Coordinates of C-alpha atoms in Angstrom, one line a residue:
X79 CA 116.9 126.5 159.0
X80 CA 114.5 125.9 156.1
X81 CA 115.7 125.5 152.6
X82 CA 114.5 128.0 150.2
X83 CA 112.6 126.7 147.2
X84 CA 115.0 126.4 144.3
X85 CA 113.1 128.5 141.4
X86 CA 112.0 126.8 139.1
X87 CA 111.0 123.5 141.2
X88 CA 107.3 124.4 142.6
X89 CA 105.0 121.5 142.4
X90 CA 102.1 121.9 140.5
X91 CA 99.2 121.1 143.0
X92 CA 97.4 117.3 142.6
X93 CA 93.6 119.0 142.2
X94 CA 95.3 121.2 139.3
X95 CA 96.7 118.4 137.3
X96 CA 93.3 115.9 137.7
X97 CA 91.2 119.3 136.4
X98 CA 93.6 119.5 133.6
X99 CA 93.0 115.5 133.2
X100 CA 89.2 116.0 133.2
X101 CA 89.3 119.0 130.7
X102 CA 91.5 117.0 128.5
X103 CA 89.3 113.7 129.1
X104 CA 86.2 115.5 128.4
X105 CA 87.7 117.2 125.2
X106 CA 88.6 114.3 123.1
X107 CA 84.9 112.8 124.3
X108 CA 83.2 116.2 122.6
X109 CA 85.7 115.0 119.6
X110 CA 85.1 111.5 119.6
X111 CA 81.0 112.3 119.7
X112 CA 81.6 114.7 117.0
X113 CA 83.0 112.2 114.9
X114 CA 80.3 109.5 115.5
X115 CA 77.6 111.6 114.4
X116 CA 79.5 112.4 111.0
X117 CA 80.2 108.8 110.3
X118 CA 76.8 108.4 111.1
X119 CA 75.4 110.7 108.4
X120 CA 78.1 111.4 106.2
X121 CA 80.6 108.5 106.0
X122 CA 83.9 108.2 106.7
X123 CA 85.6 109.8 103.5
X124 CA 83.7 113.4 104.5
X125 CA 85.4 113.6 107.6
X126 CA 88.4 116.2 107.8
X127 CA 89.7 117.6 110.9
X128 CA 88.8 121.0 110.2
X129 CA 84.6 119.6 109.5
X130 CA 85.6 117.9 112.8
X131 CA 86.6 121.2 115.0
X132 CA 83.4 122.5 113.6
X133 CA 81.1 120.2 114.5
X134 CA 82.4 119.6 117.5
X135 CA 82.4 123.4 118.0
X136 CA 86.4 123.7 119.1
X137 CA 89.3 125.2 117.3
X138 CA 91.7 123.5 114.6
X139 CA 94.5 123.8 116.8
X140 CA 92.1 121.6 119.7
X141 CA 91.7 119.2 117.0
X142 CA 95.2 118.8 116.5
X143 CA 96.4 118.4 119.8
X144 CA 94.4 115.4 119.9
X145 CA 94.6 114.0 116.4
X146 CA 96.9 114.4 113.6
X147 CA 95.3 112.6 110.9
X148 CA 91.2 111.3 110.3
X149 CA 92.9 108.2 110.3
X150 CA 94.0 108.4 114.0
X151 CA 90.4 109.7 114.6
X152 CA 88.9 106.5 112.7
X153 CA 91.2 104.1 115.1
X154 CA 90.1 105.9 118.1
X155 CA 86.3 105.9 117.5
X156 CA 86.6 102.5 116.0
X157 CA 88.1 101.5 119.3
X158 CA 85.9 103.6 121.4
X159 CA 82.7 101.4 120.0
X160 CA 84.0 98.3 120.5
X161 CA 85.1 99.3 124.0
X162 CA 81.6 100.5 125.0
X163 CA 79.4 97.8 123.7
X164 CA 81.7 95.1 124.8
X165 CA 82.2 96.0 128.3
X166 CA 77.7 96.5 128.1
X167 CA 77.8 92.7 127.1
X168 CA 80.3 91.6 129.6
X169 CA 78.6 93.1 132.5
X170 CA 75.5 90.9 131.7
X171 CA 76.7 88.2 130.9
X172 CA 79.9 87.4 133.1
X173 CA 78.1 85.1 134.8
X174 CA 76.9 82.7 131.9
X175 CA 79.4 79.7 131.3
X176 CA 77.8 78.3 128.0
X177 CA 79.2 80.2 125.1
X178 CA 76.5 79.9 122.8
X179 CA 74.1 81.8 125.5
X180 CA 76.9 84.6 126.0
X181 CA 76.9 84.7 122.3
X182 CA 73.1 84.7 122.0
X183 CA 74.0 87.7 124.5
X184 CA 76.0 89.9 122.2
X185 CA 73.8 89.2 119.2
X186 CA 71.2 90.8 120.9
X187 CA 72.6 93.4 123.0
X188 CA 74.0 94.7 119.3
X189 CA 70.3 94.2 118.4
X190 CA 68.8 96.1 120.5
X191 CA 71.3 98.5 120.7
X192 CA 70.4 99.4 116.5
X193 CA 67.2 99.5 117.6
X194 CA 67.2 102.3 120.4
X195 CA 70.4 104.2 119.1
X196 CA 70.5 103.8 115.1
X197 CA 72.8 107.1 114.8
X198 CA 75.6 105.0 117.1
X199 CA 75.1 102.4 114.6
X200 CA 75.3 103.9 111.6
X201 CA 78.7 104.9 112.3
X202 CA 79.4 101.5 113.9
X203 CA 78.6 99.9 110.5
X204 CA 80.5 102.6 108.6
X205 CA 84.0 102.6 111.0
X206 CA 83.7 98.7 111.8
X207 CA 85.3 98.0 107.8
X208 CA 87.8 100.7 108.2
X209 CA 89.5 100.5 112.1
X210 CA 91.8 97.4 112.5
X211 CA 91.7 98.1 116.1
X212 CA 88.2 97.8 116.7
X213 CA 87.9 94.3 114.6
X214 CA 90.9 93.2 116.7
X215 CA 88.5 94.4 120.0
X216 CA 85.2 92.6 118.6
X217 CA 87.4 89.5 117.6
X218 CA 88.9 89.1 120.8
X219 CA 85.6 88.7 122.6
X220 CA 83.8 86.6 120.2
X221 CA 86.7 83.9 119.9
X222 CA 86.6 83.3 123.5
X223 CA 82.8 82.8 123.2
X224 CA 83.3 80.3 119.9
X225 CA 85.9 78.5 121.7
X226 CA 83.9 77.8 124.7
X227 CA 81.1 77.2 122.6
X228 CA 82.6 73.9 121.0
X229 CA 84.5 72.7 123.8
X230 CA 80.7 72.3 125.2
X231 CA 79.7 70.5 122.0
X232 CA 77.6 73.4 120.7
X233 CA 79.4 74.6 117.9
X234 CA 80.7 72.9 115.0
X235 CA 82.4 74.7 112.8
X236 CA 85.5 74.3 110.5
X237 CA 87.4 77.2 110.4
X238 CA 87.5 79.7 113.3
X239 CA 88.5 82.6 111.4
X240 CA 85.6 82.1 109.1
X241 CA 83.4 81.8 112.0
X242 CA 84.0 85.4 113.6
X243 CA 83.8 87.0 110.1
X244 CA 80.2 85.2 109.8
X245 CA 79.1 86.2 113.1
X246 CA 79.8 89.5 112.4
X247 CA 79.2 90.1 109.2
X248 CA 75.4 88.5 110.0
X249 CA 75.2 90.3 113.0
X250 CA 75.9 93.5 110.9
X251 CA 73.8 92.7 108.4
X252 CA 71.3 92.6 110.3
X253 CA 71.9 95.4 112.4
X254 CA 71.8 97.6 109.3
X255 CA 68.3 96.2 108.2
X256 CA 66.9 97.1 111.6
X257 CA 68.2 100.7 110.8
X258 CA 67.3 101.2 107.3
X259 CA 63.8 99.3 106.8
X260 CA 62.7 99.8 110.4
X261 CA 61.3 97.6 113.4
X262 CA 61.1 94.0 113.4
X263 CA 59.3 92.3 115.6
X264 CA 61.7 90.0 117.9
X265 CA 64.8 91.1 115.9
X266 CA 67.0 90.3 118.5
X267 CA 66.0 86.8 119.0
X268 CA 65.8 86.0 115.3
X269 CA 69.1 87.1 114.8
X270 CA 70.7 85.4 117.6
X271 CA 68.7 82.1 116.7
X272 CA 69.9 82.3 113.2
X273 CA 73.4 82.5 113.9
X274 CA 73.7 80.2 116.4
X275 CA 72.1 77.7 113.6
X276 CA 74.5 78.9 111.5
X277 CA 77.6 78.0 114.2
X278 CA 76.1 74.4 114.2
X279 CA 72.9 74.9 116.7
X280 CA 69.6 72.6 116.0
X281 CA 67.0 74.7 115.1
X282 CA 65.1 74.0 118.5
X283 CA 68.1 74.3 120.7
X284 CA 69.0 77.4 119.0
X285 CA 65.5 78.8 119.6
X286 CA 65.4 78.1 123.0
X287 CA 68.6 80.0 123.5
X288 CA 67.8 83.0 121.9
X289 CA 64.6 83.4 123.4
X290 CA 66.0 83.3 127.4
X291 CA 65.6 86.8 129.1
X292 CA 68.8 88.7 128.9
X293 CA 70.8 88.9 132.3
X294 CA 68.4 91.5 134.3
X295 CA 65.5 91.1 132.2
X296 CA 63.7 88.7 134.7
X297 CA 61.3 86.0 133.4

């Protein structure tokens, strides 16, 4: 004889819960977008959750079921940036073994990436000095790349922390002038070539690094 279904106990169906996981998924994206355009145009210190439900057009209580403070909003775009850009930079350049050419890499992919999208990196610029997670993120990728770098007797350099906060801070930098004052020709290669000078490079090796196409770019 069949058992009767103990009330209370009814599975809810697989398609029901990956909808719900979607909805939810595609909720805190509409937040996290939100966000990024007002870093990008107001700063961090104008957003509040409520200026957040509105511009992302949900209710308070949305925004609270996602976030409980703007600085668990910060961490999670913070994190969110790194996350995207890195994985762009891995995906092209997972098969390079030199670390100065996967850091040549980066440098420009960032580059170019304030050049076609200068909203997304406005608010990179802005959230980068604020979210701990997201300097942890960048961090972790560029050591490896530094590392490798002077095992293969590129870089010289005499303090590794002082490194990363150079390369970024340069890379930044520069980054922000490409936003503010507008194009400049070769950007990407300049910067790369200057920072890789900066690590240690000779000037003519460091040119010749920073001009190779990027992974996919052909000759």
């Amino acid at each position: 004889m069949a058992k009767k279904a103990t009330p209370g106990t009814r599975k809810t169906p697989a398609n029901t819960l990956t909808r719900g996981h979607k909805k939810k998924a595609r909720t805190r994206r509409q937040l996290l977008d939100a966000a990024l355009r007002i870093y990008a145009h107001a700063g961090v210190g104008d957003l509040a959750l409520n200026t957040l439900a509105e511009e992302a057009g949900v209710s308070n209580g949305t925004v609270y079921n996602y976030f409980r403070s703007r600085e668990e909003v910060l961490e999670a775009v913070g994190l969110e940036l790194a996350v995207q850009l890195s994985e762009q930079i891995l995906t092209v350049s997972e098969a390079v073994d030199s670390g100065a050419e996967r850091l040549s890499i980066a440098v420009r992919t960032f580059m170019n990436k304030a050049r076609t999208d200068p909203d997304w990196t406005r608010a990179l610029i802005t959230v980068v000095r604020y979210a701990e997670g997201m300097r942890s993120a960048l961090a972790t990728y560029l050591r490896a790349d530094l590392q490798a770098g002077r095992r293969q007797g590129d870089f010289h350099y005499a303090h590794e922390e002082m490194a990363m906060s150079m390369v970024i801070s340069a890379t930044l930098g520069a980054m922000n002038l490409l936003v503010e004052d507008g194009e400049v020709e070769h950007a990407d290669r300049i910067a790369a070539e200057m920072v890789l000078q900066a690590l240690g490079v000779p000037a003519g090796e460091a040119g010749r690094i920073a001009g190779l196409p990027l992974p996919g770019e052909g000759g």
